[in-house]
PDB file of C-alpha atoms in Angstrom:
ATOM      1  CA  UNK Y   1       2.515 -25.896 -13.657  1.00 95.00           C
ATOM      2  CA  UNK Y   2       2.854 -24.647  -9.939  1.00 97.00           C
ATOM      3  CA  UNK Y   3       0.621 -26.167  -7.666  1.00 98.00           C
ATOM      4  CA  UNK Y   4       0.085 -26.186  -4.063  1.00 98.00           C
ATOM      5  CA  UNK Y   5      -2.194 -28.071  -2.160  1.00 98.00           C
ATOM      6  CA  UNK Y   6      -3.113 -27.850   1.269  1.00 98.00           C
ATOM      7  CA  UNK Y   7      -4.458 -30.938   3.996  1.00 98.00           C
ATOM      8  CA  UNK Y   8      -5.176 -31.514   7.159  1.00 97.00           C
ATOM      9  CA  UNK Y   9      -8.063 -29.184   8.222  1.00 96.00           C
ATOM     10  CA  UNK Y  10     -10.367 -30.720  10.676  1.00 97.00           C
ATOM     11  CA  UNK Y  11     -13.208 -29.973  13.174  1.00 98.00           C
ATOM     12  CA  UNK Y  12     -10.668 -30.037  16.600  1.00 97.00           C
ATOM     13  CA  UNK Y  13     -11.907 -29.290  19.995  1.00 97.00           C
ATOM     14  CA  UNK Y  14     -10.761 -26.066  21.756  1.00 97.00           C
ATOM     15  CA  UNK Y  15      -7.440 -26.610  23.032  1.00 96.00           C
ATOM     16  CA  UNK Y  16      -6.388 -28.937  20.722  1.00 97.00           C
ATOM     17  CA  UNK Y  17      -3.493 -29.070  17.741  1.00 97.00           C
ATOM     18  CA  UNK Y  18      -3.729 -30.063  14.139  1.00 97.00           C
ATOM     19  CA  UNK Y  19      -0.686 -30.115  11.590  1.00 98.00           C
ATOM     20  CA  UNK Y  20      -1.264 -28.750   8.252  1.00 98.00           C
ATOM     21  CA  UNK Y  21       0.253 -29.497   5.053  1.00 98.00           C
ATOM     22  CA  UNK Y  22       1.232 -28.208   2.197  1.00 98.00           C
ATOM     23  CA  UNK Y  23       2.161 -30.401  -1.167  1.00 98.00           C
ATOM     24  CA  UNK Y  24       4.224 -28.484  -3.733  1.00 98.00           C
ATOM     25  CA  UNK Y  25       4.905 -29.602  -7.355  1.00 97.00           C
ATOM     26  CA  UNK Y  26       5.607 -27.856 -10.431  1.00 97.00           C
ATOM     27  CA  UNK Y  27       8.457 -26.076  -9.505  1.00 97.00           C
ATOM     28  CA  UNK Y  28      12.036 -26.226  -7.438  1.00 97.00           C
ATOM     29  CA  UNK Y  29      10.408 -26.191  -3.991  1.00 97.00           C
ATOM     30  CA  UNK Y  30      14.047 -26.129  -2.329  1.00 96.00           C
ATOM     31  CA  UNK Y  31      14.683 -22.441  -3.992  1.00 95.00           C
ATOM     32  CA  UNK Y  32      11.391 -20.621  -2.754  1.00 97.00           C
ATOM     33  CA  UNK Y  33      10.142 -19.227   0.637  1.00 97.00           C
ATOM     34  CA  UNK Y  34       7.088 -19.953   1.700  1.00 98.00           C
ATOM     35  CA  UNK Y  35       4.068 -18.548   3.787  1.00 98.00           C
ATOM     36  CA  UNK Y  36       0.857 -19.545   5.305  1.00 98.00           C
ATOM     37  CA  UNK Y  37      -2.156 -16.860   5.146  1.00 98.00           C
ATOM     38  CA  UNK Y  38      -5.295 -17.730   6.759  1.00 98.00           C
ATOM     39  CA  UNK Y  39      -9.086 -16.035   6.712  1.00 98.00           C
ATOM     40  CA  UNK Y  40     -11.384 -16.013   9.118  1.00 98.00           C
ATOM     41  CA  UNK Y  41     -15.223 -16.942   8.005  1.00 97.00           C
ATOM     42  CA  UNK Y  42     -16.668 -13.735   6.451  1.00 95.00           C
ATOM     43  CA  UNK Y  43     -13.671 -12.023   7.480  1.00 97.00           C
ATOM     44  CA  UNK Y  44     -10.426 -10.853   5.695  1.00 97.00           C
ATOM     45  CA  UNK Y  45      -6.832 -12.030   5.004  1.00 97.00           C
ATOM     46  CA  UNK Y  46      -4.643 -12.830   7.778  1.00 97.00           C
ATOM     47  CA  UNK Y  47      -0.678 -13.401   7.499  1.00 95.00           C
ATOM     48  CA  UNK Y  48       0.399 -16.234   9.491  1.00 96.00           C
ATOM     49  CA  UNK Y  49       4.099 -17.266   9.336  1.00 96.00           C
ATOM     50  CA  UNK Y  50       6.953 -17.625   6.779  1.00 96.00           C
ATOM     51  CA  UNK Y  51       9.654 -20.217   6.359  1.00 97.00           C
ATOM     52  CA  UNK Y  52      13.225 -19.438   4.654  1.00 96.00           C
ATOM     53  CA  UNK Y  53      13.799 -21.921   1.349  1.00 96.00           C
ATOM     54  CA  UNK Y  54      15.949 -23.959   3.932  1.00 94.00           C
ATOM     55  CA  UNK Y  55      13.952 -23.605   6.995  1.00 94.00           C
ATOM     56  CA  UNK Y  56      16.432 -21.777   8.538  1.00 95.00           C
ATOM     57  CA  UNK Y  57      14.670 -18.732   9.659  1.00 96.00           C
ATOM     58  CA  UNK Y  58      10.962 -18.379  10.353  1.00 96.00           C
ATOM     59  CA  UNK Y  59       8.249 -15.631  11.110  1.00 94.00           C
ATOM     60  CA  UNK Y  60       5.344 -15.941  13.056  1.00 94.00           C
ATOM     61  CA  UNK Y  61       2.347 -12.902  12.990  1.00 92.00           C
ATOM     62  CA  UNK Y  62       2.173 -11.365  16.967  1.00 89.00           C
ATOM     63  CA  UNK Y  63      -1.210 -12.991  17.181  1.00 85.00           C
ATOM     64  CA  UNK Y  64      -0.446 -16.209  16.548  1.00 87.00           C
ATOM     65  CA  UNK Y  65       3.438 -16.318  18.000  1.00 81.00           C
ATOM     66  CA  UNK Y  66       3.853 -19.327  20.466  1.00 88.00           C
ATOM     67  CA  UNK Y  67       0.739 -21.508  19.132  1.00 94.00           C
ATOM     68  CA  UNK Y  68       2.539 -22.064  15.784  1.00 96.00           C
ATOM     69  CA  UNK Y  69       5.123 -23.673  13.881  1.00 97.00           C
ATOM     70  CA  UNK Y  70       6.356 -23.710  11.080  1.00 98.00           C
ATOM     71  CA  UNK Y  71       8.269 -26.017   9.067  1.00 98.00           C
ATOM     72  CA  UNK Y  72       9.111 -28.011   5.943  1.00 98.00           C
ATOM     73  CA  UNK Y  73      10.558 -31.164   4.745  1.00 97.00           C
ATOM     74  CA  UNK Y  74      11.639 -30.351   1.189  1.00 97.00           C
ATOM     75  CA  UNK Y  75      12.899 -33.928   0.389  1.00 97.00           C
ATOM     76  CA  UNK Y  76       9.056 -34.335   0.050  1.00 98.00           C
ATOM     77  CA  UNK Y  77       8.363 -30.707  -1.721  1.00 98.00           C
ATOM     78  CA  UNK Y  78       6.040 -30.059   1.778  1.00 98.00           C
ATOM     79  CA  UNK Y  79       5.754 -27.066   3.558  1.00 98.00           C
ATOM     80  CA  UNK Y  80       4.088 -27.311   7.478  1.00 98.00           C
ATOM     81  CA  UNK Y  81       2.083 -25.754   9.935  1.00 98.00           C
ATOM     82  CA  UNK Y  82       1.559 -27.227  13.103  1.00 98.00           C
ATOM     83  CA  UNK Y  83      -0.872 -25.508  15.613  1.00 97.00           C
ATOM     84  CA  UNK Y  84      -1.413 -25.926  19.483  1.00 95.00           C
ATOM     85  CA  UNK Y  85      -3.941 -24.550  22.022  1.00 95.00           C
ATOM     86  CA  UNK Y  86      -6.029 -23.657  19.307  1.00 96.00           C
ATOM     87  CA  UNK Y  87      -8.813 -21.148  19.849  1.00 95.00           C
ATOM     88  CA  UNK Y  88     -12.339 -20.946  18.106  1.00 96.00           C
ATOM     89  CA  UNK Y  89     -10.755 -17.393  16.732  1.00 95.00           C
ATOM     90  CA  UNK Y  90      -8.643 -19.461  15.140  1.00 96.00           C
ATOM     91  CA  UNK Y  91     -11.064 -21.153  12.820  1.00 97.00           C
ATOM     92  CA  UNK Y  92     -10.380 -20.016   8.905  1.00 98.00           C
ATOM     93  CA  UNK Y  93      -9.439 -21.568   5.937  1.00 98.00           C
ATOM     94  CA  UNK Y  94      -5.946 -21.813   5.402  1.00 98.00           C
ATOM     95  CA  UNK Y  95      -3.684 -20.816   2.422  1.00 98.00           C
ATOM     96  CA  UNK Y  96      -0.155 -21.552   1.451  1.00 98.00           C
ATOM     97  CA  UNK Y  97       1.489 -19.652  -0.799  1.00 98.00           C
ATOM     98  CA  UNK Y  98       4.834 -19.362  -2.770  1.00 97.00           C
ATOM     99  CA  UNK Y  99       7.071 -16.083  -2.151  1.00 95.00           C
ATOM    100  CA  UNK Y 100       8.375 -15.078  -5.866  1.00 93.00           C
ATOM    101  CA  UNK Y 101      12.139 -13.955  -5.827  1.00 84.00           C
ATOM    102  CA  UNK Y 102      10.572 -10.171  -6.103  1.00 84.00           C
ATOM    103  CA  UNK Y 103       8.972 -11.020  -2.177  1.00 91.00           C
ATOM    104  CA  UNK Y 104       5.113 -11.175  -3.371  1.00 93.00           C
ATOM    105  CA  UNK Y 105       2.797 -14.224  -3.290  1.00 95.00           C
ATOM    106  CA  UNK Y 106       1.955 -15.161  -6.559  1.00 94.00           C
ATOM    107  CA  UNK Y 107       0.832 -19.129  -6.031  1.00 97.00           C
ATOM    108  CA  UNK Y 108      -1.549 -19.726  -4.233  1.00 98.00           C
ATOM    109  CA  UNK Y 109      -2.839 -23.558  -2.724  1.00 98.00           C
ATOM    110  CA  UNK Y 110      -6.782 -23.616  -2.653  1.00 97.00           C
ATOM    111  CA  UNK Y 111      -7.058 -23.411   1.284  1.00 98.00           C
ATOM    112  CA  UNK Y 112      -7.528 -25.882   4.313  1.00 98.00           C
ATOM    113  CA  UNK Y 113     -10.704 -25.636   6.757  1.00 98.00           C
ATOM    114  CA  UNK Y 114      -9.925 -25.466  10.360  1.00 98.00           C
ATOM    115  CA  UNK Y 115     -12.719 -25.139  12.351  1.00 98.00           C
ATOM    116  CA  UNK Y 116     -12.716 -25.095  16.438  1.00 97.00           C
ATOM    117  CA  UNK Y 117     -15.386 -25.726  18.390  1.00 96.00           C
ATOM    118  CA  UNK Y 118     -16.568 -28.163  20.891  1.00 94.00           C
TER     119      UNK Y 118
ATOM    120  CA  UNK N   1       4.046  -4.319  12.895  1.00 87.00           C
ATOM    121  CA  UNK N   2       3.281  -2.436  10.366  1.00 94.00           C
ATOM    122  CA  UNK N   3      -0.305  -1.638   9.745  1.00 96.00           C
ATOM    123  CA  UNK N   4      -2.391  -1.262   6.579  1.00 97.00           C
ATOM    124  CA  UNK N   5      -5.618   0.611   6.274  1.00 97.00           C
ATOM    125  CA  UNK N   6      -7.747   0.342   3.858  1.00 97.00           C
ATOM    126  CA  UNK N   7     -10.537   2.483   2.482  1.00 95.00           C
ATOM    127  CA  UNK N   8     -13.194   2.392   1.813  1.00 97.00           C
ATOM    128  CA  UNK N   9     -14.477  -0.967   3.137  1.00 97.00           C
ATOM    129  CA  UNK N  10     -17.331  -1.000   0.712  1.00 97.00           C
ATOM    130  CA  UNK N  11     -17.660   0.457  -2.767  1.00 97.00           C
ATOM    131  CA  UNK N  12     -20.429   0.798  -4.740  1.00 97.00           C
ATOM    132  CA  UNK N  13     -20.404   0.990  -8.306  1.00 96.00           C
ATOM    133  CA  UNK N  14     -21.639   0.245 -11.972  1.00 96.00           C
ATOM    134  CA  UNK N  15     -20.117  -1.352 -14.880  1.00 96.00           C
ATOM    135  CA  UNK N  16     -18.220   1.221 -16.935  1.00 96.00           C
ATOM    136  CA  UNK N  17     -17.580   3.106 -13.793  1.00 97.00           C
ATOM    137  CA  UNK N  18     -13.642   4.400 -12.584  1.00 97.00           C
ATOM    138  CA  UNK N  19     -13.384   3.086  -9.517  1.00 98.00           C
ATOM    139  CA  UNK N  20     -10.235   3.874  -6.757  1.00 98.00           C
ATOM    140  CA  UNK N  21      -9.181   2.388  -3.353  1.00 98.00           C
ATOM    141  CA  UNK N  22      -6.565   3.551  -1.133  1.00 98.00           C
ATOM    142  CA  UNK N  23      -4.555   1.984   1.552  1.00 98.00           C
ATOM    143  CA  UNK N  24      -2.014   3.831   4.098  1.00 98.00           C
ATOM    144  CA  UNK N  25       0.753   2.636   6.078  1.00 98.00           C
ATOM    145  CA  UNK N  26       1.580   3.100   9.616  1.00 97.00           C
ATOM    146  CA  UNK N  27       5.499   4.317   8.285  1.00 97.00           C
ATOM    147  CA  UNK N  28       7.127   4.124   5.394  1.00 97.00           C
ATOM    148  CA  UNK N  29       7.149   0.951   2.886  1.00 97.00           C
ATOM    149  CA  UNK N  30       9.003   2.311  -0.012  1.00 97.00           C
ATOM    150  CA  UNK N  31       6.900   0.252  -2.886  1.00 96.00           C
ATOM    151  CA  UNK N  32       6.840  -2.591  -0.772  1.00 96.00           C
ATOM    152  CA  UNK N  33       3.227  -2.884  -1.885  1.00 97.00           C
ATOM    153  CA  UNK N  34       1.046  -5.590  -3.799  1.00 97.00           C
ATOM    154  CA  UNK N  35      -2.600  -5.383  -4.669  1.00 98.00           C
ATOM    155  CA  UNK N  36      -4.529  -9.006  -4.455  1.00 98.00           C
ATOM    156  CA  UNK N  37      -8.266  -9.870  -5.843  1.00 98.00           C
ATOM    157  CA  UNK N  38     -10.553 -12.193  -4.395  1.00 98.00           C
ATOM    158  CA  UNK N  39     -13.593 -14.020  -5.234  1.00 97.00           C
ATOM    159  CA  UNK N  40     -16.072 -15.778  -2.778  1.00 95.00           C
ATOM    160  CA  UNK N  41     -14.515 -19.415  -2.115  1.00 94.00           C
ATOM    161  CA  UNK N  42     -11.282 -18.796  -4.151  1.00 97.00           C
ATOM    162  CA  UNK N  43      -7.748 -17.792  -3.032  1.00 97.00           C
ATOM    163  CA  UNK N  44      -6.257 -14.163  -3.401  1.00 98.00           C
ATOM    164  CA  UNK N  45      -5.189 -13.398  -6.926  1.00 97.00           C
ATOM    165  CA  UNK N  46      -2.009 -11.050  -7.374  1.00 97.00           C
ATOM    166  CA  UNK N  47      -3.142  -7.913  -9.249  1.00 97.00           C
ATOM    167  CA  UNK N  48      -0.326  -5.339  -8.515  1.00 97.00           C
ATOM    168  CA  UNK N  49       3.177  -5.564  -7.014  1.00 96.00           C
ATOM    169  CA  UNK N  50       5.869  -3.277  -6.282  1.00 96.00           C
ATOM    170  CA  UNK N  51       3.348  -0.679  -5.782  1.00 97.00           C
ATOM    171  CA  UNK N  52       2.960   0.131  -9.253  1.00 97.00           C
ATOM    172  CA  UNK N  53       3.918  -2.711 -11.204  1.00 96.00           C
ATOM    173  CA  UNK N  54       0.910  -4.883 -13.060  1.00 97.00           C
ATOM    174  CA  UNK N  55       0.881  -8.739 -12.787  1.00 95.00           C
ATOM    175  CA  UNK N  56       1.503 -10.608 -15.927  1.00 94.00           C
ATOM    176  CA  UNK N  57      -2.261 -11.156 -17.679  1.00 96.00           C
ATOM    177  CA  UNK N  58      -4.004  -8.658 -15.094  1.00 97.00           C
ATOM    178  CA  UNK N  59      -5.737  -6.655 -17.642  1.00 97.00           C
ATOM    179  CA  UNK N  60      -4.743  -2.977 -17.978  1.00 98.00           C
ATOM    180  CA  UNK N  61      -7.358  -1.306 -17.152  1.00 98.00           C
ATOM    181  CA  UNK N  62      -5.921  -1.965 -13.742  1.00 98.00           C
ATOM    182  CA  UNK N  63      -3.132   0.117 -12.313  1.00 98.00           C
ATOM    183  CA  UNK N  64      -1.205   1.301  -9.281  1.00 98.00           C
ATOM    184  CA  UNK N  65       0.233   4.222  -7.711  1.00 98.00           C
ATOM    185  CA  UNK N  66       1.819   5.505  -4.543  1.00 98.00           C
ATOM    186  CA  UNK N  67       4.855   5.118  -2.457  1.00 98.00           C
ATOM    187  CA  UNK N  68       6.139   5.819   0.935  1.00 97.00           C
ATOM    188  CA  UNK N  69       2.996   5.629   3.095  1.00 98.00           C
ATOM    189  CA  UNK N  70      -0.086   6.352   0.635  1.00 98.00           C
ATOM    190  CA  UNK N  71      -1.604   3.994  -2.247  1.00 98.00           C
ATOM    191  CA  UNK N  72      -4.171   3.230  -4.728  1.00 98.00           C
ATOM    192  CA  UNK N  73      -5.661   0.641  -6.908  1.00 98.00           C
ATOM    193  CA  UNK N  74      -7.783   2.306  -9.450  1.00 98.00           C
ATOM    194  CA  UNK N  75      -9.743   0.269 -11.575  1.00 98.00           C
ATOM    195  CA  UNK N  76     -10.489   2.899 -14.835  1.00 96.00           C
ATOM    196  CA  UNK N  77     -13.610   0.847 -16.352  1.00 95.00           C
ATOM    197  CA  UNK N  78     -15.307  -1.600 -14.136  1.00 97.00           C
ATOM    198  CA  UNK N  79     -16.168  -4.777 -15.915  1.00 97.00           C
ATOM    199  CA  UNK N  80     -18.688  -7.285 -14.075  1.00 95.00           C
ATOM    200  CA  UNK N  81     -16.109  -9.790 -13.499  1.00 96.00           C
ATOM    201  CA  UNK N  82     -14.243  -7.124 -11.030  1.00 97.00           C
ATOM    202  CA  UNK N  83     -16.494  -7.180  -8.300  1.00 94.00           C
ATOM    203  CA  UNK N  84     -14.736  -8.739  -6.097  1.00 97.00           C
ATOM    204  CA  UNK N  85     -12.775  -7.844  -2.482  1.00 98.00           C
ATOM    205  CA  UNK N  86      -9.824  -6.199  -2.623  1.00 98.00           C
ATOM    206  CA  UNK N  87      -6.695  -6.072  -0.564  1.00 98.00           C
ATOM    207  CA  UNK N  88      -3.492  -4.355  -0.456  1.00 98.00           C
ATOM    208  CA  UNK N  89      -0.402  -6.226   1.129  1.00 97.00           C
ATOM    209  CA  UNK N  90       2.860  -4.686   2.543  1.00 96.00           C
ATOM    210  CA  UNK N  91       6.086  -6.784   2.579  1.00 95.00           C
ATOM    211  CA  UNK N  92       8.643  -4.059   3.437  1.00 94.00           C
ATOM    212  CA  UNK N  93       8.713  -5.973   6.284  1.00 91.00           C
ATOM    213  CA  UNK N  94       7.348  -9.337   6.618  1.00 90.00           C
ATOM    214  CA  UNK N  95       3.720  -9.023   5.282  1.00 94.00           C
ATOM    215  CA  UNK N  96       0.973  -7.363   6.640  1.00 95.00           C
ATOM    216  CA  UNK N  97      -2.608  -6.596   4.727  1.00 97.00           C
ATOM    217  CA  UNK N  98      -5.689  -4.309   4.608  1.00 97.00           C
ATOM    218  CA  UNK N  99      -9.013  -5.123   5.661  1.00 97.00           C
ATOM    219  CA  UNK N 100      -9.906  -5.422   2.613  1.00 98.00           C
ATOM    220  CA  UNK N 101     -12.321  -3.517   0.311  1.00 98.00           C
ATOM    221  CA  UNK N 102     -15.376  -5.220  -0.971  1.00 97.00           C
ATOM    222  CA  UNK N 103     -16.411  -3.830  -4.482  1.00 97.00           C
ATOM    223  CA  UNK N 104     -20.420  -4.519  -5.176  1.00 96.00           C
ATOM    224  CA  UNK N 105     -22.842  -3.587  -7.998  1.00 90.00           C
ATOM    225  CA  UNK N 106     -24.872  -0.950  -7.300  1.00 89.00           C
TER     226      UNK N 106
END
């Protein structure tokens, strides 16, 4: 069974940075791309970033490009997102998610809180 | 970027209703298009892809259309687990999504 399951959400002062993770099992994590999609409080789905099934080439959303990065470490099936200067706009819950060979996002991880504020 | 708008952002309907959303692209996505479900807490669940295309075990009472720059999810007899928010996702190019349509009881 896939399963993805995301850590490292915290309460973080404005200005600060926070590393997510994301702990895959269930499946050959070295042959899938992966993405992070976060969503706001009361608010809709927002792409984040994407990572190549060998980290090799990434994507980062406009709003977010600079403040993020993305990364994973798949001798330990984990998929990253480490965030910087972080704004209370960027509070949300978020997802990973695996990228099927057909490009949609089928697997989903349960989400991560971030929350910003002072 | 490519944007995605949806409409409308609210529907109102009643079990046993046909119900249908529709989401436009800023330029052309071929069928570069997936439609996701979500539930208050839960993570998006994949409903449609490839425009047109229905997820294994999405029942079919769900379906797809469209290409190019104009799509719909119709939903031909609600049942009271659908209402739920909706969203439709391009990944012609990277990934982009609607605002999302938010399906209630009336």
């Amino acid at each position: 069974e896939v399963q993805l399951v995301e850590s490292g959400g915290a309460l973080v002062q404005p200005g600060g940075s926070l590393r997510l993770s994301c702990a895959a099992s269930g499946f050959t994590f070295t042959t899938f791309s992966m993405h992070w999609v976060r969503q706001a409080p009361g608010k809709g789905l927002e792409y984040v970033s994407a990572i190549s099934s060998n980290g090799g080439s990434t994507y980062y959303a406009n709003s977010l490009k600079g403040r993020v990065s993305i990364s994973r470490d798949n001798s330990k099936s984990t998929l990253y997102l480490q965030m910087g200067s972080l704004r209370a706009e960027d509070t949300a819950v978020y997802f990973c998610a695996r990228e099927e060979r057909s490009r949609e996002l089928v697997h989903w991880g349960q989400g991560t809180l971030v929350t910003v504020s002072s | 970027d490519i944007q995605m708008t949806q409409f409308p952002s609210t529907l109102s309907a009643s079990v046993g209703d046909r119900v249908t959303i529709t989401c436009r692209a800023s330029q052309s996505i071929g069928s570069w298009l997936a439609w996701y479900q979500q539930k208050p807490g839960k993570a998006p669940k994949l409903l449609i892809y490839m425009a047109s295309s229905l997820q294994s075990g999405v029942p079919l009472r769900f379906s797809g259309s469209g290409s190019g720059t104009e799509f719909s999810l119709t939903i031909s007899s609600l049942q009271p687990d659908d209402f739920a928010t909706y969203y439709c996702q391009q990944y012609n190019y990277y990934y982009t999504f609607g605002q999302g349509t938010k399906l209630e009881i009336k």
